[in-house]
Coordinates of C-alpha atoms and ligand atoms in Angstrom, one line a residue:
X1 CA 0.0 0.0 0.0
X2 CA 1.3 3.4 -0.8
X3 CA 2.4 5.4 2.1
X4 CA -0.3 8.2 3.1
X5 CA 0.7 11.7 0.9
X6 CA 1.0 13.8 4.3
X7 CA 3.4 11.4 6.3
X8 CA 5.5 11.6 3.0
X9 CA 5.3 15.2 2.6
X10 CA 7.0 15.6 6.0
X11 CA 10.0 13.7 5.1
X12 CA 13.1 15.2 4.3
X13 CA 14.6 15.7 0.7
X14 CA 17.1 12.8 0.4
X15 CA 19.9 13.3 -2.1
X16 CA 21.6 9.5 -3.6
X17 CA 24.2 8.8 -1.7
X18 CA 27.7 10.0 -3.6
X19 CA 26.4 13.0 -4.8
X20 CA 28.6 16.3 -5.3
X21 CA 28.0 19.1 -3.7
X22 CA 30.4 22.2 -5.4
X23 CA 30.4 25.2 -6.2
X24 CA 31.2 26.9 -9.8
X25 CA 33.6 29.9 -11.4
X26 CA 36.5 30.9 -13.8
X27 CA 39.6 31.6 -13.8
X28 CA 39.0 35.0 -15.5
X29 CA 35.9 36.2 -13.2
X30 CA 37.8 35.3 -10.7
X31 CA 41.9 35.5 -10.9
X32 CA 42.5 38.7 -11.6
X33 CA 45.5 40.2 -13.6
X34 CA 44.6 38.1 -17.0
X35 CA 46.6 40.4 -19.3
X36 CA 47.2 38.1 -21.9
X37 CA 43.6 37.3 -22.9
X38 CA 41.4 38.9 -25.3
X39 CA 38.8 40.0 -22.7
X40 CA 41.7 41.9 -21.2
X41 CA 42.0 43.9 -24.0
X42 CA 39.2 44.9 -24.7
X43 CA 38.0 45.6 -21.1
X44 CA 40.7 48.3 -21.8
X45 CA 38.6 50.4 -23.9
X46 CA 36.0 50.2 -20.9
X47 CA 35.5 52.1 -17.9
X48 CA 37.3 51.2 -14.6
X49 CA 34.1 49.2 -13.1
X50 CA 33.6 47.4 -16.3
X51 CA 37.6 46.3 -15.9
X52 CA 38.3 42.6 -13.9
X53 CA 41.5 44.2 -12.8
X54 CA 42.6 41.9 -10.0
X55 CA 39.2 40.8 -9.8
X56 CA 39.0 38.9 -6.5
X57 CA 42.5 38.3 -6.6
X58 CA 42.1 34.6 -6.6
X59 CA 45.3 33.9 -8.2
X60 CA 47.2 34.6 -4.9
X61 CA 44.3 33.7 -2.7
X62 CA 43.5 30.1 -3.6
X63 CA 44.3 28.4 -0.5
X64 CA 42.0 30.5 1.5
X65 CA 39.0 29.9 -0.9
X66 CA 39.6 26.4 -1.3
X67 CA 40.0 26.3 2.5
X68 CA 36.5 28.0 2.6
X69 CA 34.8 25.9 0.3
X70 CA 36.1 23.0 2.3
X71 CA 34.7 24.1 5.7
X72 CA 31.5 25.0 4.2
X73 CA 31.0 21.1 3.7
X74 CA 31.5 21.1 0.0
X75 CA 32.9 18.0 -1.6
X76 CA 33.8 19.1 -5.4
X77 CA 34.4 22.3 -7.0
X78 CA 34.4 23.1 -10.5
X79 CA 37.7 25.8 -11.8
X80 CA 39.5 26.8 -15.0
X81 CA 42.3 27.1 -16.2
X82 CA 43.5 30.7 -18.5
X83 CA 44.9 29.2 -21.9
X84 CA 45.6 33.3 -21.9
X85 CA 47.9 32.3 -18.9
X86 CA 49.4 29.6 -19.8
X87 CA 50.4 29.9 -23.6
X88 CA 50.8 33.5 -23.9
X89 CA 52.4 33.6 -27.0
X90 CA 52.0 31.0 -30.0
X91 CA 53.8 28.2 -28.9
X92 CA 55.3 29.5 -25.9
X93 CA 54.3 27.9 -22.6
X94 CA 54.7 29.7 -19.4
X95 CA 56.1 27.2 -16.9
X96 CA 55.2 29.6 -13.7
X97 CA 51.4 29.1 -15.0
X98 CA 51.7 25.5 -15.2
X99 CA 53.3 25.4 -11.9
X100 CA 50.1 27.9 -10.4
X101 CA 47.7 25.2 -11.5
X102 CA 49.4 22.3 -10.3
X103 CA 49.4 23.9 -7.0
X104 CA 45.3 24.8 -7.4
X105 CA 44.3 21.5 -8.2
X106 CA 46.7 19.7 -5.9
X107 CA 45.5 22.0 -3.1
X108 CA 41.9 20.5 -3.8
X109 CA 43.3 16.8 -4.2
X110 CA 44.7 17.3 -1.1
X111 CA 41.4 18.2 0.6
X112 CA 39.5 15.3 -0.7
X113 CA 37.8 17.7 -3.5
X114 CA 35.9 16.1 -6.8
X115 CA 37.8 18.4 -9.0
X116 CA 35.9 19.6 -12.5
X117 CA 38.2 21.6 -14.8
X118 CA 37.0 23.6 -17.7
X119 CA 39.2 24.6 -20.3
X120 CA 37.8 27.0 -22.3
X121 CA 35.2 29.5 -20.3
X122 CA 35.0 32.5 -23.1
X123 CA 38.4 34.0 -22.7
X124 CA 40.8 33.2 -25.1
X125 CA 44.4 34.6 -25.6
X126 CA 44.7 38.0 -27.4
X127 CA 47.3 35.9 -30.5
X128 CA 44.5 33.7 -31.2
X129 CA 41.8 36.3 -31.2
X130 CA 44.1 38.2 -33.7
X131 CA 43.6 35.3 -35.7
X132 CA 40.3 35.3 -35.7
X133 CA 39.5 33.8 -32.7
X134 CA 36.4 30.9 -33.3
X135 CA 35.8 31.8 -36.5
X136 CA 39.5 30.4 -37.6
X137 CA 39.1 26.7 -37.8
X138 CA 42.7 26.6 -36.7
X139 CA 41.7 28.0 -33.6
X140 CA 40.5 24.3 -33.2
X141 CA 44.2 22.9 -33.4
X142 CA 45.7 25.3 -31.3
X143 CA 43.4 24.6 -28.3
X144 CA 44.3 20.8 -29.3
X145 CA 47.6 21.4 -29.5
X146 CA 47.6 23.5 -26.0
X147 CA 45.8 20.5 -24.0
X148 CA 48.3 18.1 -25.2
X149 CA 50.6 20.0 -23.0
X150 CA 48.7 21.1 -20.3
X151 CA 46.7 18.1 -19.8
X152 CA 49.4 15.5 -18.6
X153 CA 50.5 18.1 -16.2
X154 CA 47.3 18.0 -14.4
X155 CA 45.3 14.8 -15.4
X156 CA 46.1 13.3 -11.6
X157 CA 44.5 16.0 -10.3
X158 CA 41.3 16.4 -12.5
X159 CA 37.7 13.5 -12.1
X160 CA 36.3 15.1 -15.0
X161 CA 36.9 17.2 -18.0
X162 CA 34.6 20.4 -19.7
X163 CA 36.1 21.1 -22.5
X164 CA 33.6 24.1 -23.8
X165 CA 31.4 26.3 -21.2
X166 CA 28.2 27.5 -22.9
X167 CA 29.4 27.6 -26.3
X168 CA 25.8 28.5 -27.2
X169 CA 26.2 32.0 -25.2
X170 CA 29.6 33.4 -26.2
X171 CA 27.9 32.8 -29.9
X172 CA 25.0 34.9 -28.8
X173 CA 26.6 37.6 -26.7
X174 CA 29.4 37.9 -28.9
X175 CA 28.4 37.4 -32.6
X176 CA 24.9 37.8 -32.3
X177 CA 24.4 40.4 -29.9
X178 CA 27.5 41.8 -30.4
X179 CA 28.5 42.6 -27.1
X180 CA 31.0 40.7 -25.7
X181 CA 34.4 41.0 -27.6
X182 CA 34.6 40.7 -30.6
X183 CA 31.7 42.0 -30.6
X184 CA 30.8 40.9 -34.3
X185 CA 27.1 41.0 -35.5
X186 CA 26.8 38.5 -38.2
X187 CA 24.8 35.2 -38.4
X188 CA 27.4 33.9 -40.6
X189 CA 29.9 34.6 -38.0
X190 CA 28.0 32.9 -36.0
X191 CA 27.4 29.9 -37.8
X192 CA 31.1 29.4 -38.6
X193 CA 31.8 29.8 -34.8
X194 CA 29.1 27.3 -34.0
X195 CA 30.5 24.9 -36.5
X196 CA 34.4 25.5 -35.3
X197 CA 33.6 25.2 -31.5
X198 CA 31.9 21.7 -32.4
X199 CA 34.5 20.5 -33.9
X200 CA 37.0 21.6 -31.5
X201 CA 34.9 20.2 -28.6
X202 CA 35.3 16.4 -30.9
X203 CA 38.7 17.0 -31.2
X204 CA 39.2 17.8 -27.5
X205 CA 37.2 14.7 -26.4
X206 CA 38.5 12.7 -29.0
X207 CA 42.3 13.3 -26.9
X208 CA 40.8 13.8 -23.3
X209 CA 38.6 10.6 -23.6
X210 CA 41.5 8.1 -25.3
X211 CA 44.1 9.3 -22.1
X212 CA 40.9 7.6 -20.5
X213 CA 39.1 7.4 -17.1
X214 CA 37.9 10.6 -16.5
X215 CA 34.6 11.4 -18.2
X216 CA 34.8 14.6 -20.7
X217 CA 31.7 16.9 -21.7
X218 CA 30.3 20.5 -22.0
X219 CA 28.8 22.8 -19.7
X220 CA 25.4 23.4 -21.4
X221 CA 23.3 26.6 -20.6
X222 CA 19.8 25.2 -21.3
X223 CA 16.8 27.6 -21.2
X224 CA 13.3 26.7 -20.1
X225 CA 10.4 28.2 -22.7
X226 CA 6.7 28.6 -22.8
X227 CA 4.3 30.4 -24.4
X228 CA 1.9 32.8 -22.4
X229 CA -1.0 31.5 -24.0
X230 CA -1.3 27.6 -25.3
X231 CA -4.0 28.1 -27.8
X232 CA -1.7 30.3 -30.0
X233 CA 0.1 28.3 -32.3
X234 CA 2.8 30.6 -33.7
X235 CA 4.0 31.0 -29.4
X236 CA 4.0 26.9 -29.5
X237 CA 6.1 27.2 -32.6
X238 CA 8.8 30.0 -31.3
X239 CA 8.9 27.6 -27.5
X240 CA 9.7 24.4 -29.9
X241 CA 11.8 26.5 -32.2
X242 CA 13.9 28.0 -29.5
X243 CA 14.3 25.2 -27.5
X244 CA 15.6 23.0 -30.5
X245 CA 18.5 25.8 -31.7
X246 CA 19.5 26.9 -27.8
X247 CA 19.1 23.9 -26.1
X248 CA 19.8 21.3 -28.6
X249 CA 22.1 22.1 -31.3
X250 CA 25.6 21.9 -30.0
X251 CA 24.7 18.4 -29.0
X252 CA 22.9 17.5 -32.6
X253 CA 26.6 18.7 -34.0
X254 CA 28.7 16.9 -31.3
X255 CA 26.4 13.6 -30.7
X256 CA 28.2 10.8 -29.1
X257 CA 30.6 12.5 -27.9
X258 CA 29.6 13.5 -23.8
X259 CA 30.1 11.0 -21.3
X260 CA 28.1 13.4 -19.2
X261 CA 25.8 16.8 -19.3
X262 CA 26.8 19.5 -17.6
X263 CA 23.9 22.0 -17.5
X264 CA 24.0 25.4 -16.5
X265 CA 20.1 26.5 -15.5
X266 CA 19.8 30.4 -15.4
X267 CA 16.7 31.5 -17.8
X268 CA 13.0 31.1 -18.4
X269 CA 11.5 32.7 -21.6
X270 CA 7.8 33.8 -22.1
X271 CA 6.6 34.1 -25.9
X272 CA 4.1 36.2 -25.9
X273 CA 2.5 37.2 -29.1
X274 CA 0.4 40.1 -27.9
X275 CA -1.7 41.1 -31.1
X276 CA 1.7 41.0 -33.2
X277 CA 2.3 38.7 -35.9
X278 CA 5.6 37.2 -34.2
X279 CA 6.0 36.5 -30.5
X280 CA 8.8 38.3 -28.5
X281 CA 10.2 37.1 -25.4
X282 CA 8.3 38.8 -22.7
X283 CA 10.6 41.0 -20.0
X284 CA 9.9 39.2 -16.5
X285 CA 9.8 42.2 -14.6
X286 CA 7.3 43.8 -16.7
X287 CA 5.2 41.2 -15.9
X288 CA 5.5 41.2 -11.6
X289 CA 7.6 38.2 -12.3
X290 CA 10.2 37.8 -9.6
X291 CA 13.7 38.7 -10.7
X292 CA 16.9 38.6 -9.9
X293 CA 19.0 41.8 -9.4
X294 CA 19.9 41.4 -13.3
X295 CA 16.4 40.8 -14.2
X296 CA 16.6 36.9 -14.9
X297 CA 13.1 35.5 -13.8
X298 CA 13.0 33.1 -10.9
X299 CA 11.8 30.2 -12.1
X300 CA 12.7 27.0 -10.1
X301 CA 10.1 25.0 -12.0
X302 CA 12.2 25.4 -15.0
X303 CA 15.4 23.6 -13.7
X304 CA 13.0 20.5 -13.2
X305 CA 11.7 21.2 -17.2
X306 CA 14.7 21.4 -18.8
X307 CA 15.9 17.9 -16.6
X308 CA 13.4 16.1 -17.7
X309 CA 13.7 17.4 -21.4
X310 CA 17.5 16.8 -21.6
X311 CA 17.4 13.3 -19.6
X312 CA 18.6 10.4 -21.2
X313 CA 21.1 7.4 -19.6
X314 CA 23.7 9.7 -19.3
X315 CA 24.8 10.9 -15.9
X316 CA 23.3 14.8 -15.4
X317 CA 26.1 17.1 -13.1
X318 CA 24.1 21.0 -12.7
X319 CA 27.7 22.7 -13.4
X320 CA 26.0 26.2 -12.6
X321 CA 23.0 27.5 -10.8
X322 CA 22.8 30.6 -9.0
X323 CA 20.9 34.0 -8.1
X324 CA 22.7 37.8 -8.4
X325 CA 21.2 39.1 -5.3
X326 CA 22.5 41.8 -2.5
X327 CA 19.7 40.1 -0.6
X328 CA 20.8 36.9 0.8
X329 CA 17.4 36.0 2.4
X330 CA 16.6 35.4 -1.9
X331 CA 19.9 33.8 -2.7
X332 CA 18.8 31.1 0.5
X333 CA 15.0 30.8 -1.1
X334 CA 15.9 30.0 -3.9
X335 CA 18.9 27.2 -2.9
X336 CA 15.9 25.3 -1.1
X337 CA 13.7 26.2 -3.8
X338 CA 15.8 25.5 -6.9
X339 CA 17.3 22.0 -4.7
X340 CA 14.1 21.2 -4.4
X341 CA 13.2 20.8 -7.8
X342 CA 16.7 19.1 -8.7
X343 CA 15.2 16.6 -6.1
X344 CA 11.8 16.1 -7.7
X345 CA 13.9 15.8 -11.3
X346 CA 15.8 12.7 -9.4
X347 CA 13.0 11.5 -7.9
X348 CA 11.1 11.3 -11.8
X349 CA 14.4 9.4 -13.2
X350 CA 16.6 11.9 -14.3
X351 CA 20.0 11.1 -13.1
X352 CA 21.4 14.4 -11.5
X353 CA 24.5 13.2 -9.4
X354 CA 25.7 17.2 -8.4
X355 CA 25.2 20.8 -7.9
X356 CA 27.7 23.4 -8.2
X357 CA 26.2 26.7 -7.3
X358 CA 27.3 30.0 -9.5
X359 CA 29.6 30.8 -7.4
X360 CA 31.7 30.7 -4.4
X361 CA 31.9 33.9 -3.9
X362 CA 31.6 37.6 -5.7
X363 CA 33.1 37.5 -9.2
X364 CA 33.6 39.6 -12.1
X365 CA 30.7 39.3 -14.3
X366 CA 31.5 39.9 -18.0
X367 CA 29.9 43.0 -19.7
X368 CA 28.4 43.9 -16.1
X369 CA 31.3 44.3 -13.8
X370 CA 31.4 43.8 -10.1
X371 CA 27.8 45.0 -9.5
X372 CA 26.1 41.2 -9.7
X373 CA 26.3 39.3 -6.4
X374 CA 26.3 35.8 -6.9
X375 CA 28.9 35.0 -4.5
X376 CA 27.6 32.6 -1.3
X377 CA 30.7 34.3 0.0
X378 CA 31.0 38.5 -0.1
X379 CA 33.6 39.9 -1.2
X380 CA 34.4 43.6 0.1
X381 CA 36.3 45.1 -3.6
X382 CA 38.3 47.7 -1.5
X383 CA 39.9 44.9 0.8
X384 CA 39.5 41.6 -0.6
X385 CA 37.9 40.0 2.5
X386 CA 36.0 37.3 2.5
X387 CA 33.0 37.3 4.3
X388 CA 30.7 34.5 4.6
X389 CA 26.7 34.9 3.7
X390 CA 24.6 33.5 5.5
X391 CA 23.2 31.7 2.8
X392 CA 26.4 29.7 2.3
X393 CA 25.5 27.9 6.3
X394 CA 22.1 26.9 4.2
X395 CA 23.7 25.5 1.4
X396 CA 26.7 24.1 3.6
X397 CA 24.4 22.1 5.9
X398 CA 22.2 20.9 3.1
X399 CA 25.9 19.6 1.3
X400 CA 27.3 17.7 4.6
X401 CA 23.8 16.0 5.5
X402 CA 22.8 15.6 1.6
X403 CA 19.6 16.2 2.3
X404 CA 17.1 19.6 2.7
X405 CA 15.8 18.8 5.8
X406 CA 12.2 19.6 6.2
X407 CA 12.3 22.3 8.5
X408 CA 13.8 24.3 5.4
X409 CA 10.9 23.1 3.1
X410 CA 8.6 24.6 5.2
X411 CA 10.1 28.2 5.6
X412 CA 9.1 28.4 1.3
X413 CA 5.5 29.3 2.9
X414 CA 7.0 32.3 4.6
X415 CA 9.1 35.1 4.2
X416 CA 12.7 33.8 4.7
X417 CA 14.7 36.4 6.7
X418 CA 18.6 36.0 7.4
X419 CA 17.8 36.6 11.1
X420 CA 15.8 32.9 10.9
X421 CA 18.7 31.5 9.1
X422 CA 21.3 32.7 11.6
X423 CA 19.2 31.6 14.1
X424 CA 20.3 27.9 12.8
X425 CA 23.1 28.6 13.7
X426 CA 23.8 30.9 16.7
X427 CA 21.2 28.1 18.1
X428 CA 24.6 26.2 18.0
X429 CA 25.4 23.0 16.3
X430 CA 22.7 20.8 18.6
X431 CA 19.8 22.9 17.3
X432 CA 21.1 22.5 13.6
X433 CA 21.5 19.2 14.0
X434 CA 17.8 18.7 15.4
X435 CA 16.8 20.3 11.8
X436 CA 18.6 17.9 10.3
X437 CA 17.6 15.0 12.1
X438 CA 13.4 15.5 11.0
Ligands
LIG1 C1 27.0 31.8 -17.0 C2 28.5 31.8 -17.2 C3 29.3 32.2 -16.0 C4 28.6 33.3 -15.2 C5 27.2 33.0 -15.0 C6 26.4 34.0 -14.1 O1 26.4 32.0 -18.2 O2 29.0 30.6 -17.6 O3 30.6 32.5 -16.4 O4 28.8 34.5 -15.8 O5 26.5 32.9 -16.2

């Protein structure tokens, strides 16, 4: 017999056993002092808040975040590493940037991380954008050519391998929207960039997965879409439309080659038609939907959607997730809320085995500067300190029990204040653990 609904609905949100619990960034949101890199240059030309500078000066700091992430319960973090960095100049390797790395990724070995490295996340070094960055199919070789001497340097250090993040994105923001460098509008562009990343991502898999063992795939920024109203037909048609270029080219060009999916979950698109021929993507905010502070709608519901969409045997890994908020009392909302539906998804089939939240702490983000806060950890610009959010304790003690304990699911009915949440914990460790224990 089926257990009654309510004595279920009281139990707590069980995650399978093994699964990761990280947090996500890059080397150039985070590092600081990229000056060989493309987005360096061109950052330049843009005023000093719009510059990543030393950023959050991770570069020197690494222990003491890594030491953070570590006694916020996390078990796995996901890092890159700056081609810009490393091979500077055609062909020329910079030995101190090897060296750097090494001592990251040992660092997190050391600590008993799951270590997930990308290798390309948007930045690229200024020599190959002078070549014509993406749209060069010799960009391609290069990046080949730079893993094969990067990669058995760090391969004893790395579980698994992202070759491209959100390939889809950089082609939108910087060939179709035209503003991220190089800030090229052109849909041919685009296509050739589309076609070029593909085959650079087969070629990098092709090499990561014959050195063997570690699983090798992309980190995929899928989009959840509906239509505002289901009897119009031409809405239906932009949702399937949309879904099929964003969500599911890069893997109709690259098939069989993803061990895993790495999705990054950010966006939920309306179509609404209103009395136009063609539908337009509605703005959230115009429509009382709750956003973040850069206007991306909060959707939890859509995580869940896009899951069940992409699911098929392969192992699923969220590789980002996160809110920009100054308000932390939203950034811990959504966690439960978000979790939550990552915990339905499981619960239907789809085989999630981690979560890295978007990100550690503050970072540099793109085109916007420093003003988005994504960070579970503040960081204060002027100093450099670290100061943890509250939010993180949320997140932490979800991570070490791998669960979201019921007593969380229930503060979704209210407003969630920080003073409740530090309550959890000024309550001291016995009171935590009784919120745990339901
Ligand atoms: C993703 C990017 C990541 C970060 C987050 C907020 O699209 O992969 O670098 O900027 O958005």
């Amino acid at each position: 017999m089926e257990p009654p609904k309510e004595q279920h609905d009281h139990g707590p949100l069980k995650f399978p056993e093994g699964f990761l619990w990280g947090s996500a960034s890059s080397a150039h949101q985070v590092e600081g002092g990229n000056v060989n890199s493309d987005w360096w240059e061109w950052e330049q030309k843009h005023s000093e808040e719009k510059r990543s500078g030393d950023a959050t000066d991770q570069y020197n700091r690494f222990e003491e975040d890594i030491t953070l992430a570590q006694n916020l319960n996390l078990n796995s973090q996901r890092l890159s590493i700056e081609w810009a960095r490393i091979e500077p100049k055609p062909g020329i390797y910079d030995e101190t940037a090897i060296i750097h790395y090494k001592q990251v990724l040992k660092s997190l070995k050391d600590k008993h991380f799951k270590v997930m490295l990308t290798l390309w996340h948007f930045t690229l070094p200024q020599w190959v954008s002078d070549i014509g960055g993406w749209e060069n199919p010799l960009t391609g070789e290069y990046f080949v050519r730079f893993l094969k001497r990067v990669v058995p340097e760090i391969d004893r250090f790395v579980d698994f391998w992202v070759t491209l993040n959100e390939p889809g994105v950089y082609i939108f923001m910087a060939y179709l929207e035209g503003v991220w460098p190089p800030q090229k509008k052109s849909r041919t562009r685009a296509l050739y960039v589309l076609w070029n990343l593909a085959q650079a991502h087969k070629k990098a898999y092709q090499y990561l997965h014959l050195r063997g063992g570690k699983p090798v795939g992309i980190a995929q920024n899928l989009q959840s879409y509906h239509s505002s109203h289901k009897h119009s037909l031409i809405e239906l048609f932009s949702v399937y439309f949309s879904d099929i270029i964003a969500n599911h080219t890069f893997y109709n060009l690259t098939g069989g080659c993803h061990d895993f999916l790495g999705i990054n979950y950010y966006f939920h698109r309306r179509f609404n038609r209103n009395k136009r021929l063609f539908p337009t993507i509605e703005e959230a905010e115009n429509q009382h939907r709750e956003v973040s502070d850069l206007g991306w709608e909060i959707f939890p519901e859509g995580i869940f959607d896009v899951l069940e969409d992409i699911s098929n045997h392969k192992p699923i890994y969220i590789t980002e997730c996160g809110i920009a908020s100054t308000n932390d009392d939203r950034r811990t909302r959504f966690l439960i809320q978000y979790l939550s539906e990552v915990y339905r998804a499981i619960g239907s089939g789809v085989r999630v085995k981690g979560f890295f939240y978007w990100s550690l702490t503050d970072n540099f983000e793109w085109h916007e500067g420093f003003a988005p806060r994504f960070g579970l950890v503040e960081i204060d610009y002027k100093t450099l300190k670290r100061t943890i959010r509250p939010s993180a304790y949320v997140y932490s003690e979800i991570a070490k029990h791998n669960k979201i304990p019921h007593s969380l699911l229930r503060l979704l009915g209210h407003t969630i204040r920080v003073e409740e949440v530090l309550c959890y914990m000024h309550d001291g460790p016995k009171a935590l653990c009784e919120h745990f224990n339901d």
